[in-house]
Amino acid sequence: IAIMNAGAVEPLLVLASTGSAEGSREAARALRVLAMSENKHILSALVLSVQPLVQLLASDDAEGKKVAARVLSILADNDNNHILIEQAKAVEPLVQLLITGDMEGKRLAACALGNLGRSYDNIRKVIVDAGAVKLLVELLSSEDIASMRPAAWALGNLAGSIENNMMMVNAGTVERLVLLLRSGDIVGKGAAARLLCILAKDITDHRPSIVHVEVMELLVQLLRDGDNEGKSWAAEALGKLACDLGFNQNVTGNVVTALVQLVASGDSRGKKEAARALSSFALSDNNKVLIVHAGAIEPLNCLLEAEDIEGKRWSVITLNNLATNDGNKTLMERAGSIGPLVKLVSSEDVECARCAVNALSILTVNNISRIMIVSSMAVEPLVQLLKKEGIEEKACVAKLLIQLAVNEDIKMTISRAGAVQPLIELLRYENTTCKGTAARALSCLTGIDDNSINLVQAGALEQLVQLLRAHESDDRGIAAKVLSKLAEKPDNHVAILCAGAIDPLVQLLTAADEDENIFAARVLTSLAVSDDLRNVIVSAGAVKPLVQLLRSRDVLGQGEAARVLSRLACSTHMKIVIECALAVQPLVRLLIIGNVDGKNWAADTLCSLAKFNNDNRMAILHAGALEPLVQLLKTGNVRGKGLAARAFYYLTRNSDDNHIDMLSCVGVIELLVELLSIEDVEAERWAMWALISLAGNTEIKKKNDTC
C-alpha cells in the first residue's frame, strides 16, 4: 500500500511498456508482487498494466513471458477483468506460451487461461479456437504433477461442448486425472475431481470402461482428506459417475459413510453435493437400508432446515428416495423428518415445496403418520400451495390431501382451510391427470359442511360431466363417485340433469370398470325420485344396460342395478314399468345368488313390478321367484324378510291361481306368522297383508286359522 501511495504504479507501467527487456521484466516482477495484494485499490490500479503485460508476453524474453503470465493470471482471478484482458489480445500469446514455454511457463499460461475462461462463453470460444484444449490435455499428460493441476483446472473451465469434452476423453484425460487424484496435492486432487464431474456424462456414454473401482476409492479418499472444495467436487463426481455407471447398485459402506459424514459436517456446498450423491445411490433398493444405517436421516433432517435452498432440495429428494423402503419410513418418522418437511411446504422455492409434498405423500402410510402430518400444521400451507401456479405442484398437493383425509375431523380441517375452491379450479385444467386427482380430493370432501352446494354453485358439475367422458377409467369412476355424493341432495338434481350427466352415466353402466358401474348406478338411484326424472333416465336407454349389469359377475354392481330398477319401477307411467319388466329373469337370479343387499334390492324391484301389473306378476311367477322369496323370508335380514312378505302380498292378491301356487311353498304361512312378532313395523305390516291376501283362498284360510 505504501508503494502504491508513493506513486510507484505509473512509472512501473511505463518501464514495463517502454523499458529494455530486463527493465520490462523487472517492472513486471514488481507489478506481480503488488498484484498479490488483496487490496482492491491496488488491484484496480494494476488493471492499467494489462496492455504492457501482453506486450511483454509477446516478446522474446522467456523470463518476461512467465512474469507477465503470472501477473495476468492474478488479474484474471477477478471476473471483472476478463473482457479487458481478452480485448488486449492476451489469449494468443498465452496459448503460444503453452507451446514454447518451459514447464513453469506452461503452468503459468494454464493458470491464466483457466481463470480467463471461467466466466464468458465468447472468451471460452476464443481460447478453444486458439487451440488451447489440445495443448492443455498434453500438459495434463506430462509427468509434472504441479503442471497437471492448473491444466485440469483450465480444462474444467473450458469443458462444455461435446466436441471439447470428447477430445479430452479420447486423449486419455481420465487416466491422467486418476494419476492426479492419486499423487497430486490437495488442490490438484480437487481439480481432478472437478473435471471428472464435468466430463461424467461423456465418459459414461462413450468410454465407461475407463472408470473403475480405483477411481471411486480415490474419490472417497478425497471426501475424507480433501479441503472443502475438493470434498464437494468428489461428492458430486461420485454421485454422477456412480449413478450413470451402475456403481450405485453395489456401493460399499465406505462410500456411504464418507458421504453421510460430509452431510453432517461439511460446508454448505459439501453438504449439498453429498446429499445429491446420496440421492443417486438411494435409487438402488440395496443402498436404501445401507444409507439409513449409516446415520443419514438426522443430518439430512438438519439440512432441510439449513439456509441453502439447493441443500434443502437435495436433502428432501434423498429422503424421498429412502422413504420408498417400508422400514425406512418408520425410522424417518421416529427421527422427526415430518416436522421439517412440513415447514418446507411453505418454502418460496417451488421445487423444494413440491419435493417436500412428495416426501410427505410417501410417508403417509398409516393413520399415525397422517395424524403426525396434520398435527404438524401441514394443512394450511398445503392449501396455500394448491393456490399457487404450477400444475405438477397442485396435483401433488391434491394427492396428499386425499391420503390425509381419512376421518371426518381431518376432512373438516382440510375443508375449512379453503381447499375446495382451488380443487374446483384444478378441475378446469386441460391435464386429465390433474382433473382426476382433483376429483378424487373433492370426493373426500363432498359430504363436509356445505361443500356439495359449493361445488354446484362454483360450476364443478360441468367439469365432472366432462370427466365422465374421459379416456381414463379411473377418472370416469371418480367423477361418478363425486356426482353420487352430490346427487344425495335433492336440491342438486335439476343442476345435475341440466349439466348433461344422464347420457354419460348410462354409458358408464356398461363400462369394464366396476367402480364406474357402481357409482353411475348410485347417481341414477338418487335421481330417480320423481316420474319426470325416471322418464328421462329410461328415455336415455338405462334399462338395457342395467339388466346387463344384473347379469354380470360383479356382486356389488348387481345390487346397485337392482336398486336403480326398484326406483324406476315405482313410476306411475306404465311404459317405464313395462321397460323394467325386461329385468325379471335376472332379478330372480339375483334373489338366488346375490349378497344380502342384492337380494333385498331384487325383492324390492319385483315388488314394484308386481304392484299394479298382472302381466308382470305372471312373469315373475313363471321366472321361478317363489322359492327364492321363501328362502329370503326364512334366512334374510329383517328388511329382506319384510320385502319378501311384501312380494308375496303383491303376487297373490286377487288371483286364486297364484294362491294355489303358494300351497307348494311349504312353511310360508308359518314364516309369515313368525314375522308378525319380529318387532319391525314395516315387516309386520307386510306379513299381515300377505296373510290377508292368502286368506282369500279356502284351503289356505284353514292353514292360516291353524297357525
XYZ file of C-alpha atoms in Angstrom:
707
model
C 0.000 0.000 0.000
C 2.878 2.352 0.849
C 4.500 1.646 -2.528
C 1.259 2.416 -4.316
C 0.658 5.554 -2.252
C 4.143 6.711 -3.157
C 3.101 6.693 -6.815
C 5.153 3.700 -7.976
C 2.479 2.068 -10.151
C 2.568 4.586 -13.016
C 6.382 4.572 -13.568
C 6.376 0.768 -13.299
C 3.768 0.670 -16.057
C 5.920 2.999 -18.202
C 9.008 0.878 -17.569
C 7.082 -2.320 -18.411
C 5.885 -0.742 -21.681
C 8.973 1.142 -22.922
C 11.985 -0.105 -20.990
C 14.629 -2.549 -22.028
C 13.956 -6.275 -21.901
C 15.467 -6.507 -18.449
C 13.682 -3.365 -17.294
C 10.324 -4.606 -18.576
C 10.879 -7.929 -16.888
C 11.788 -6.406 -13.534
C 8.897 -3.952 -13.728
C 6.561 -6.884 -14.361
C 8.016 -8.669 -11.336
C 7.294 -5.636 -9.205
C 3.779 -5.470 -10.569
C 3.394 -9.155 -9.756
C 4.315 -8.523 -6.121
C 1.774 -5.703 -5.981
C -0.849 -7.872 -7.687
C -0.532 -10.482 -4.949
C -2.087 -7.965 -2.549
C -5.765 -8.372 -1.781
C -6.193 -4.620 -1.523
C -8.876 -3.626 -4.007
C -7.343 -0.187 -4.658
C -4.025 -1.762 -5.702
C -5.745 -4.326 -7.918
C -7.853 -1.592 -9.546
C -4.757 0.439 -10.290
C -2.976 -2.597 -11.779
C -5.711 -3.096 -14.376
C -3.858 -0.442 -16.405
C -0.910 -2.847 -16.631
C -2.745 -5.330 -18.894
C -1.562 -3.881 -22.202
C 2.151 -3.676 -21.322
C 1.941 -7.180 -19.819
C 0.514 -8.551 -23.072
C 3.342 -6.825 -24.954
C 5.854 -8.478 -22.639
C 4.057 -11.805 -23.133
C 4.519 -11.482 -26.896
C 8.224 -10.555 -26.622
C 11.221 -12.845 -26.999
C 12.080 -12.581 -23.311
C 11.390 -16.063 -21.889
C 11.585 -14.926 -18.255
C 9.479 -11.851 -19.001
C 6.789 -14.002 -20.553
C 6.494 -16.069 -17.375
C 6.314 -12.962 -15.211
C 3.646 -11.445 -17.476
C 1.659 -14.698 -17.472
C 1.786 -14.835 -13.681
C 0.520 -11.251 -13.280
C -2.233 -11.778 -15.879
C -3.288 -14.950 -14.051
C -3.635 -12.961 -10.824
C -5.592 -10.208 -12.576
C -7.805 -12.787 -14.351
C -8.805 -14.172 -10.974
C -11.198 -11.201 -10.939
C -14.048 -11.828 -13.402
C -14.425 -8.081 -13.967
C -11.038 -8.020 -15.737
C -11.741 -10.810 -18.240
C -13.110 -8.682 -21.067
C -10.277 -6.162 -20.739
C -7.629 -8.918 -20.866
C -9.252 -10.628 -23.867
C -9.588 -7.323 -25.723
C -5.882 -6.714 -25.123
C -5.295 -9.862 -27.253
C -3.769 -11.857 -24.402
C -5.185 -15.252 -25.442
C -2.938 -15.982 -28.431
C 0.407 -15.270 -26.695
C -0.767 -17.317 -23.672
C -1.553 -20.255 -25.975
C 1.861 -19.798 -27.630
C 3.438 -19.998 -24.199
C 1.759 -23.410 -23.785
C 3.696 -24.481 -26.908
C 7.076 -22.820 -26.484
C 7.474 -22.234 -22.782
C 9.288 -24.392 -20.302
C 7.255 -26.348 -17.755
C 6.908 -23.359 -15.444
C 5.811 -21.125 -18.341
C 3.239 -23.677 -19.474
C 1.936 -23.976 -15.946
C 1.560 -20.191 -15.634
C -0.142 -19.960 -19.045
C -2.579 -22.710 -17.998
C -3.386 -20.785 -14.804
C -4.062 -17.600 -16.740
C -6.172 -19.317 -19.413
C -8.088 -21.262 -16.747
C -9.022 -18.105 -14.866
C -9.794 -16.244 -18.075
C -12.114 -18.993 -19.385
C -14.403 -19.361 -16.434
C -16.970 -16.603 -16.980
C -17.882 -15.644 -20.553
C -18.842 -18.041 -23.360
C -17.349 -15.796 -26.049
C -13.975 -15.712 -24.259
C -14.051 -19.500 -23.846
C -14.671 -19.794 -27.572
C -11.669 -17.563 -28.346
C -9.477 -19.764 -26.117
C -10.766 -23.004 -27.638
C -10.453 -21.692 -31.205
C -6.844 -20.779 -30.465
C -6.139 -24.494 -29.887
C -5.780 -24.395 -26.100
C -7.728 -27.590 -25.326
C -5.353 -29.972 -27.077
C -2.341 -28.253 -25.537
C -3.844 -28.385 -22.040
C -4.591 -32.085 -22.477
C -0.931 -32.573 -23.427
C 0.130 -30.639 -20.325
C -2.143 -32.843 -18.239
C -0.323 -35.839 -19.736
C 3.078 -34.560 -18.613
C 4.998 -36.148 -15.769
C 4.947 -32.910 -13.792
C 2.259 -33.195 -11.102
C 2.441 -29.456 -10.361
C 1.563 -28.676 -14.015
C -1.257 -31.205 -14.155
C -3.218 -29.281 -11.532
C -3.654 -25.966 -13.453
C -4.188 -27.938 -16.664
C -7.063 -29.849 -15.051
C -8.493 -26.618 -13.669
C -8.299 -24.863 -17.038
C -9.846 -27.816 -18.870
C -12.683 -27.807 -16.338
C -13.428 -24.184 -17.215
C -13.249 -24.840 -20.961
C -15.270 -28.079 -20.971
C -18.874 -27.946 -22.049
C -19.228 -28.681 -25.737
C -19.457 -32.319 -26.816
C -16.532 -31.822 -29.196
C -14.239 -30.428 -26.497
C -15.289 -32.996 -23.949
C -14.776 -35.927 -26.292
C -11.381 -34.556 -27.286
C -10.432 -34.630 -23.614
C -11.863 -38.111 -23.003
C -10.311 -39.651 -26.115
C -6.931 -38.038 -25.431
C -6.556 -40.014 -22.206
C -7.637 -37.241 -19.829
C -9.381 -39.583 -17.415
C -6.324 -41.769 -16.917
C -4.250 -38.668 -16.170
C -6.914 -37.443 -13.738
C -6.657 -40.759 -11.885
C -2.906 -40.151 -11.526
C -3.588 -36.628 -10.259
C -6.145 -37.975 -7.782
C -3.578 -40.479 -6.563
C -0.443 -38.323 -6.416
C -1.448 -34.672 -6.593
C -1.674 -32.170 -3.780
C -4.991 -31.277 -2.159
C -5.813 -28.578 -4.728
C -4.797 -30.810 -7.632
C -6.981 -33.633 -6.425
C -9.909 -31.231 -6.200
C -9.256 -30.034 -9.761
C -9.164 -33.660 -10.960
C -12.449 -34.467 -9.209
C -13.991 -31.331 -10.705
C -13.053 -32.285 -14.261
C -14.242 -35.874 -13.719
C -17.550 -34.440 -12.598
C -17.831 -32.195 -15.674
C -16.904 -34.999 -18.073
C -19.050 -37.611 -16.313
C -21.801 -37.862 -18.918
C -19.405 -38.082 -21.858
C -17.338 -40.690 -20.022
C -20.348 -42.849 -19.188
C -21.864 -42.512 -22.665
C -18.734 -43.297 -24.682
C -15.967 -44.860 -22.571
C -17.437 -46.255 -19.335
C -14.715 -48.891 -19.010
C -12.086 -46.296 -18.109
C -13.817 -45.566 -14.803
C -13.099 -48.396 -12.416
C -13.234 -49.146 -8.704
C -9.936 -47.318 -8.044
C -11.498 -44.038 -9.227
C -14.301 -44.458 -6.713
C -11.839 -45.282 -3.929
C -9.701 -42.245 -4.730
C -12.763 -40.002 -4.713
C -13.813 -41.435 -1.353
C -10.329 -40.750 -0.016
C -10.657 -37.154 -1.217
C -14.006 -36.987 0.571
C -12.192 -37.760 3.808
C -8.910 -35.907 3.409
C -9.530 -33.082 0.926
C -10.197 -29.433 1.548
C -13.802 -28.202 1.423
C -13.724 -27.568 -2.317
C -12.140 -30.956 -3.054
C -14.691 -32.751 -0.891
C -17.522 -31.018 -2.718
C -16.186 -31.978 -6.147
C -15.510 -35.530 -5.005
C -19.082 -35.883 -3.741
C -20.541 -34.506 -6.970
C -18.312 -36.736 -9.123
C -19.225 -39.808 -7.056
C -22.909 -39.113 -7.471
C -22.751 -38.576 -11.230
C -20.350 -41.375 -12.093
C -21.894 -43.916 -9.762
C -25.445 -43.315 -10.962
C -24.607 -43.420 -14.664
C -22.255 -46.395 -14.465
C -24.315 -48.552 -12.142
C -21.890 -48.336 -9.213
C -24.879 -47.275 -7.161
C -26.096 -50.876 -7.308
C -23.132 -52.211 -5.314
C -21.865 -49.241 -3.359
C -19.573 -50.003 -0.429
C -20.199 -48.885 3.122
C -17.088 -46.682 2.947
C -18.627 -44.541 0.209
C -21.900 -44.101 2.077
C -20.230 -43.409 5.411
C -17.986 -40.728 3.878
C -20.943 -39.036 2.169
C -23.077 -39.120 5.321
C -20.178 -37.619 7.275
C -19.923 -34.803 4.713
C -23.662 -34.110 5.024
C -23.190 -33.880 8.776
C -20.008 -31.781 8.961
C -19.128 -30.309 5.562
C -19.500 -26.724 4.446
C -22.693 -25.597 2.716
C -21.684 -26.783 -0.754
C -20.196 -30.003 0.557
C -23.424 -30.888 2.373
C -25.446 -30.142 -0.739
C -23.263 -32.261 -3.027
C -23.110 -35.130 -0.546
C -26.904 -35.120 -0.285
C -27.090 -35.017 -4.065
C -24.786 -38.041 -4.370
C -26.776 -39.933 -1.746
C -29.945 -39.236 -3.722
C -28.372 -41.110 -6.655
C -27.193 -44.010 -4.515
C -30.619 -44.206 -2.846
C -32.213 -45.130 -6.180
C -30.960 -48.672 -5.561
C -33.003 -50.848 -3.203
C -29.794 -52.385 -1.856
C -28.494 -48.992 -0.776
C -31.607 -47.556 0.899
C -31.102 -49.555 4.093
C -27.310 -49.094 3.959
C -27.627 -45.294 3.820
C -30.105 -45.151 6.697
C -27.979 -47.478 8.826
C -25.018 -45.160 8.211
C -26.965 -42.487 10.115
C -28.094 -40.341 7.176
C -31.578 -39.363 8.332
C -30.676 -36.927 11.123
C -28.106 -34.871 9.153
C -30.499 -34.835 6.187
C -33.229 -33.539 8.514
C -30.855 -30.806 9.696
C -30.069 -29.907 6.088
C -33.806 -29.468 5.496
C -33.701 -26.539 7.924
C -30.437 -25.008 6.668
C -30.162 -21.731 4.760
C -29.053 -23.241 1.450
C -32.040 -23.835 -0.867
C -30.235 -26.365 -3.059
C -29.112 -28.252 0.024
C -32.709 -28.449 1.193
C -33.799 -29.633 -2.236
C -31.274 -32.478 -2.459
C -31.920 -33.463 1.121
C -35.644 -33.841 0.518
C -35.037 -35.719 -2.750
C -32.772 -38.154 -0.898
C -35.367 -38.616 1.835
C -37.932 -39.183 -0.929
C -35.845 -41.993 -2.382
C -35.095 -43.525 1.009
C -38.754 -43.478 2.047
C -39.763 -45.934 -0.651
C -38.388 -48.624 1.681
C -41.098 -49.501 4.226
C -38.660 -49.958 7.096
C -37.092 -46.568 6.411
C -40.480 -44.851 6.643
C -40.831 -45.827 10.286
C -37.250 -44.769 11.056
C -37.817 -41.403 9.350
C -40.956 -40.815 11.404
C -39.074 -41.617 14.624
C -36.149 -39.399 13.588
C -38.514 -36.442 13.210
C -38.475 -35.985 9.432
C -42.141 -34.981 9.205
C -41.789 -31.647 11.037
C -39.061 -30.132 8.821
C -40.756 -31.498 5.707
C -43.985 -29.747 6.666
C -42.067 -26.488 7.172
C -40.552 -26.898 3.731
C -44.024 -26.991 2.161
C -44.155 -23.226 2.815
C -40.826 -22.615 1.059
C -40.679 -19.853 -1.537
C -38.704 -22.287 -3.687
C -41.427 -24.166 -5.574
C -39.189 -27.157 -6.290
C -38.387 -27.555 -2.585
C -42.060 -27.312 -1.682
C -43.029 -29.872 -4.337
C -40.335 -32.318 -3.191
C -41.476 -31.914 0.420
C -45.054 -32.702 -0.594
C -43.849 -35.795 -2.459
C -41.869 -36.967 0.570
C -44.846 -36.466 2.888
C -47.011 -38.358 0.421
C -44.612 -41.315 0.519
C -44.515 -41.215 4.335
C -48.311 -41.190 4.579
C -48.700 -44.926 5.018
C -50.805 -45.268 8.160
C -53.088 -43.273 10.417
C -50.254 -42.442 12.821
C -48.219 -40.736 10.098
C -51.323 -38.948 8.823
C -52.113 -37.587 12.267
C -48.474 -36.534 12.714
C -48.570 -34.597 9.436
C -51.861 -32.887 10.255
C -50.692 -32.175 13.831
C -47.590 -30.500 12.381
C -49.957 -27.893 10.882
C -49.467 -29.136 7.336
C -52.965 -28.484 6.000
C -52.830 -24.688 5.778
C -49.526 -24.494 3.823
C -50.691 -27.360 1.603
C -53.839 -25.461 0.687
C -51.792 -22.301 0.092
C -49.529 -24.270 -2.256
C -52.648 -25.541 -4.001
C -53.489 -21.922 -4.835
C -50.112 -21.172 -6.431
C -49.095 -21.630 -10.046
C -47.768 -24.937 -11.308
C -49.864 -27.889 -12.419
C -47.460 -30.510 -11.093
C -47.339 -28.925 -7.628
C -51.135 -28.669 -7.451
C -51.565 -32.313 -8.432
C -49.029 -33.405 -5.772
C -50.852 -31.434 -3.090
C -54.233 -32.805 -4.135
C -52.840 -36.341 -3.944
C -51.505 -35.753 -0.425
C -54.816 -34.251 0.725
C -56.542 -37.424 -0.499
C -54.147 -39.519 1.585
C -54.691 -37.371 4.690
C -58.498 -37.241 4.511
C -59.140 -40.478 6.395
C -61.566 -39.267 9.058
C -64.206 -36.599 9.460
C -62.048 -34.345 11.655
C -59.223 -34.180 9.116
C -61.683 -33.705 6.264
C -63.219 -30.811 8.179
C -59.767 -29.287 8.744
C -58.947 -29.528 5.031
C -62.300 -28.108 4.019
C -62.137 -25.155 6.409
C -58.599 -24.360 5.277
C -60.166 -23.429 1.937
C -59.214 -26.448 -0.190
C -62.498 -26.825 -2.063
C -62.305 -23.767 -4.320
C -58.739 -24.357 -5.626
C -59.605 -28.032 -6.172
C -62.563 -26.948 -8.273
C -60.215 -24.683 -10.230
C -57.922 -27.672 -10.758
C -60.844 -29.497 -12.352
C -60.761 -26.899 -15.132
C -57.196 -27.710 -16.198
C -56.765 -29.415 -19.558
C -54.487 -32.016 -17.993
C -56.704 -35.050 -17.354
C -54.413 -36.356 -14.601
C -54.935 -33.124 -12.681
C -58.667 -33.318 -13.252
C -58.791 -36.862 -11.941
C -56.701 -36.073 -8.861
C -58.834 -33.002 -8.101
C -61.998 -35.074 -8.453
C -60.616 -37.672 -6.020
C -59.811 -34.993 -3.473
C -63.254 -33.443 -3.854
C -64.870 -36.843 -3.411
C -63.303 -36.945 0.069
C -64.693 -33.512 0.967
C -68.105 -33.513 -0.710
C -70.038 -34.545 2.381
C -68.385 -31.938 4.653
C -70.088 -28.634 5.587
C -71.818 -27.092 2.573
C -69.284 -28.408 0.080
C -71.931 -30.131 -2.040
C -73.694 -26.814 -2.552
C -70.376 -25.012 -3.095
C -69.349 -27.486 -5.793
C -72.555 -26.957 -7.724
C -72.516 -23.192 -7.351
C -68.871 -22.981 -8.441
C -69.636 -24.727 -11.727
C -67.956 -28.036 -10.877
C -70.768 -30.103 -12.404
C -69.803 -29.254 -15.983
C -66.189 -30.287 -15.296
C -67.295 -33.524 -13.638
C -69.543 -34.374 -16.574
C -66.593 -33.783 -18.920
C -64.574 -36.161 -16.772
C -67.299 -38.795 -17.156
C -66.267 -38.899 -20.824
C -62.511 -39.081 -20.104
C -60.298 -41.769 -21.631
C -59.044 -42.981 -18.240
C -61.482 -45.304 -16.475
C -60.229 -44.221 -13.020
C -61.155 -40.621 -13.795
C -64.608 -41.567 -15.037
C -65.217 -43.638 -11.941
C -64.140 -40.925 -9.544
C -66.265 -38.309 -11.335
C -69.253 -40.634 -10.972
C -68.392 -41.068 -7.287
C -68.430 -37.305 -6.675
C -71.717 -36.982 -8.566
C -73.174 -39.806 -6.474
C -72.499 -37.756 -3.350
C -73.839 -34.563 -4.915
C -76.974 -36.393 -6.052
C -77.796 -37.336 -2.456
C -79.079 -33.765 -2.056
C -82.391 -33.309 -3.920
C -81.608 -29.627 -4.455
C -78.806 -30.662 -6.841
C -80.904 -32.942 -9.057
C -82.004 -30.356 -11.592
C -78.458 -28.953 -11.878
C -77.038 -32.445 -12.492
C -79.680 -33.056 -15.148
C -79.002 -29.693 -16.832
C -75.255 -30.375 -16.845
C -75.922 -33.283 -19.210
C -74.900 -36.050 -16.820
C -77.565 -38.656 -17.663
C -76.259 -39.884 -21.030
C -72.617 -40.430 -19.951
C -73.829 -42.050 -16.714
C -75.940 -44.508 -18.698
C -72.899 -45.254 -20.880
C -70.825 -45.972 -17.765
C -73.265 -48.724 -16.780
C -71.681 -50.895 -19.481
C -68.052 -49.911 -18.767
C -65.500 -52.590 -17.960
C -64.539 -50.947 -14.664
C -66.690 -51.996 -11.699
C -66.371 -48.648 -9.908
C -67.767 -46.849 -12.936
C -70.798 -49.172 -12.996
C -71.464 -48.884 -9.280
C -71.168 -45.111 -8.903
C -73.051 -44.395 -12.127
C -75.872 -46.592 -10.822
C -75.839 -44.796 -7.467
C -76.235 -41.415 -9.157
C -79.192 -42.710 -11.163
C -80.714 -44.193 -7.986
C -80.563 -40.821 -6.242
C -82.011 -39.027 -9.256
C -84.890 -41.448 -9.848
C -87.171 -39.919 -7.215
C -89.845 -38.419 -9.474
C -91.716 -39.627 -12.523
C -90.195 -36.884 -14.663
C -86.614 -37.824 -13.748
C -87.388 -41.541 -14.053
C -88.749 -40.924 -17.508
C -85.555 -39.055 -18.527
C -83.400 -41.924 -17.268
C -85.423 -44.584 -19.096
C -85.554 -42.468 -22.260
C -81.736 -42.321 -22.163
C -81.740 -46.113 -22.548
C -80.814 -47.040 -18.973
C -82.909 -50.218 -18.623
C -80.989 -52.437 -21.027
C -77.503 -51.725 -19.531
C -78.990 -52.103 -16.039
C -80.262 -55.542 -16.998
C -76.810 -56.367 -18.390
C -75.300 -55.267 -15.101
C -77.734 -57.541 -13.270
C -76.377 -60.421 -15.334
C -72.728 -59.558 -14.665
C -70.476 -61.287 -12.160
C -69.999 -58.136 -10.121
C -71.947 -58.710 -6.920
C -71.948 -55.041 -5.910
C -72.890 -53.980 -9.423
C -75.814 -56.401 -9.446
C -77.135 -54.914 -6.242
C -76.775 -51.325 -7.465
C -78.527 -52.184 -10.738
C -81.422 -53.751 -8.830
C -81.574 -50.657 -6.651
C -81.922 -48.341 -9.660
C -84.565 -50.584 -11.192
C -86.505 -50.585 -7.927
C -86.721 -46.790 -8.160
C -87.604 -46.803 -11.864
C -90.287 -49.442 -11.358
C -92.084 -47.154 -8.895
C -93.163 -44.980 -11.823
C -96.844 -44.459 -12.492
C -96.004 -44.315 -16.188
C -96.778 -47.835 -17.350
C -94.239 -47.528 -20.178
C -91.449 -47.390 -17.629
C -92.841 -50.335 -15.683
C -93.074 -52.384 -18.874
C -89.486 -51.447 -19.786
C -88.343 -52.604 -16.370
C -90.124 -55.919 -16.817
C -87.234 -56.933 -19.069
C -85.252 -57.341 -15.854
C -87.469 -60.026 -14.250
C -85.346 -63.083 -15.060
C -82.014 -61.614 -13.872
C -83.752 -60.190 -10.777
C -84.975 -63.669 -9.819
C -81.433 -64.952 -10.414
C -80.120 -62.234 -8.103
C -82.564 -63.439 -5.429
C -80.714 -66.742 -5.543
C -77.017 -65.788 -5.928
C -76.802 -62.192 -4.721
C -75.360 -60.857 -1.476
C -77.669 -59.545 1.262
C -78.170 -56.105 -0.295
C -78.501 -57.536 -3.785
C -81.257 -59.963 -2.729
C -83.086 -57.194 -0.898
C -82.981 -54.792 -3.854
C -84.045 -57.569 -6.209
C -87.059 -58.283 -3.983
C -87.830 -54.563 -3.758
C -87.800 -54.236 -7.570
C -90.022 -57.294 -8.015
C -92.463 -55.759 -5.548
C -92.653 -52.572 -7.601
C -93.120 -54.510 -10.841
C -95.864 -56.680 -9.378
C -97.720 -53.878 -7.642
C -100.198 -52.808 -10.340
C -99.449 -55.034 -13.317
C -100.871 -58.551 -13.535
C -98.707 -59.458 -16.557
C -95.624 -58.642 -14.520
C -96.915 -60.837 -11.684
C -97.290 -63.778 -14.024
C -93.837 -63.167 -15.497
C -92.308 -63.115 -12.017
C -94.017 -66.360 -11.036
C -93.076 -68.084 -14.277
C -89.454 -66.983 -13.731
C -89.424 -69.122 -10.555
C -89.426 -66.335 -7.967
C -91.455 -68.120 -5.280
C -88.791 -70.496 -3.950
C -86.067 -67.820 -3.582
C -88.644 -65.484 -1.988
C -89.495 -68.183 0.558
C -85.767 -68.613 1.210
C -85.439 -64.854 1.723
C -88.385 -64.965 4.117
C -86.623 -67.729 6.005
C -82.967 -66.579 6.093
C -82.921 -62.911 5.113
C -82.328 -59.954 7.406
C -85.289 -58.003 8.782
C -85.553 -55.796 5.697
C -85.268 -58.792 3.370
C -87.986 -60.698 5.210
C -90.265 -57.679 5.036
C -89.657 -57.298 1.300
C -90.320 -60.995 0.727
C -93.639 -60.661 2.602
C -94.474 -57.595 0.545
C -93.697 -59.518 -2.665
C -96.000 -62.381 -1.556
C -98.758 -59.852 -0.984
C -98.493 -58.296 -4.437
C -98.095 -61.645 -6.186
C -101.092 -63.339 -4.502
C -103.733 -60.684 -4.237
C -106.830 -61.060 -6.431
C -105.509 -64.246 -8.059
C -106.684 -67.697 -6.977
C -104.232 -69.357 -9.344
C -101.409 -67.657 -7.546
C -102.872 -68.771 -4.215
C -102.792 -72.385 -5.377
C -99.157 -71.949 -6.453
C -98.394 -70.758 -2.952
C -99.542 -74.055 -1.469
C -96.415 -75.689 -2.872
C -94.262 -73.387 -0.814
C -94.041 -75.395 2.376
C -93.805 -73.336 5.513
C -94.828 -69.972 4.001
C -97.726 -69.426 6.363
C -95.623 -70.267 9.417
C -92.885 -67.918 8.295
C -95.310 -65.059 7.720
C -96.860 -65.625 11.151
C -93.405 -65.555 12.766
C -92.819 -62.259 11.029
C -95.796 -60.757 12.849
C -93.798 -60.818 16.084
C -90.466 -59.609 14.742
C -90.889 -56.105 16.238
C -90.323 -54.331 12.937
C -93.340 -52.278 11.937
C -92.721 -52.490 8.189
C -92.094 -56.241 8.198
C -95.127 -56.898 10.434
C -97.368 -54.793 8.210
C -96.437 -56.668 5.011
C -96.647 -60.046 6.715
C -100.187 -59.163 7.832
C -101.233 -58.032 4.332
C -99.734 -61.151 2.770
C -101.706 -63.341 5.180
C -104.884 -61.384 4.440
C -104.313 -61.848 0.713
C -103.727 -65.580 1.173
C -106.847 -65.883 3.332
C -108.950 -65.337 0.216
C -108.313 -68.976 -0.692
C -110.359 -71.506 1.355
C -107.668 -74.125 1.830
C -105.062 -71.529 2.744
C -107.555 -69.881 5.126
C -107.743 -73.190 7.013
C -103.936 -73.236 7.253
C -103.973 -69.611 8.454
C -106.508 -70.456 11.128
C -104.384 -73.385 12.286
C -101.315 -71.169 12.537
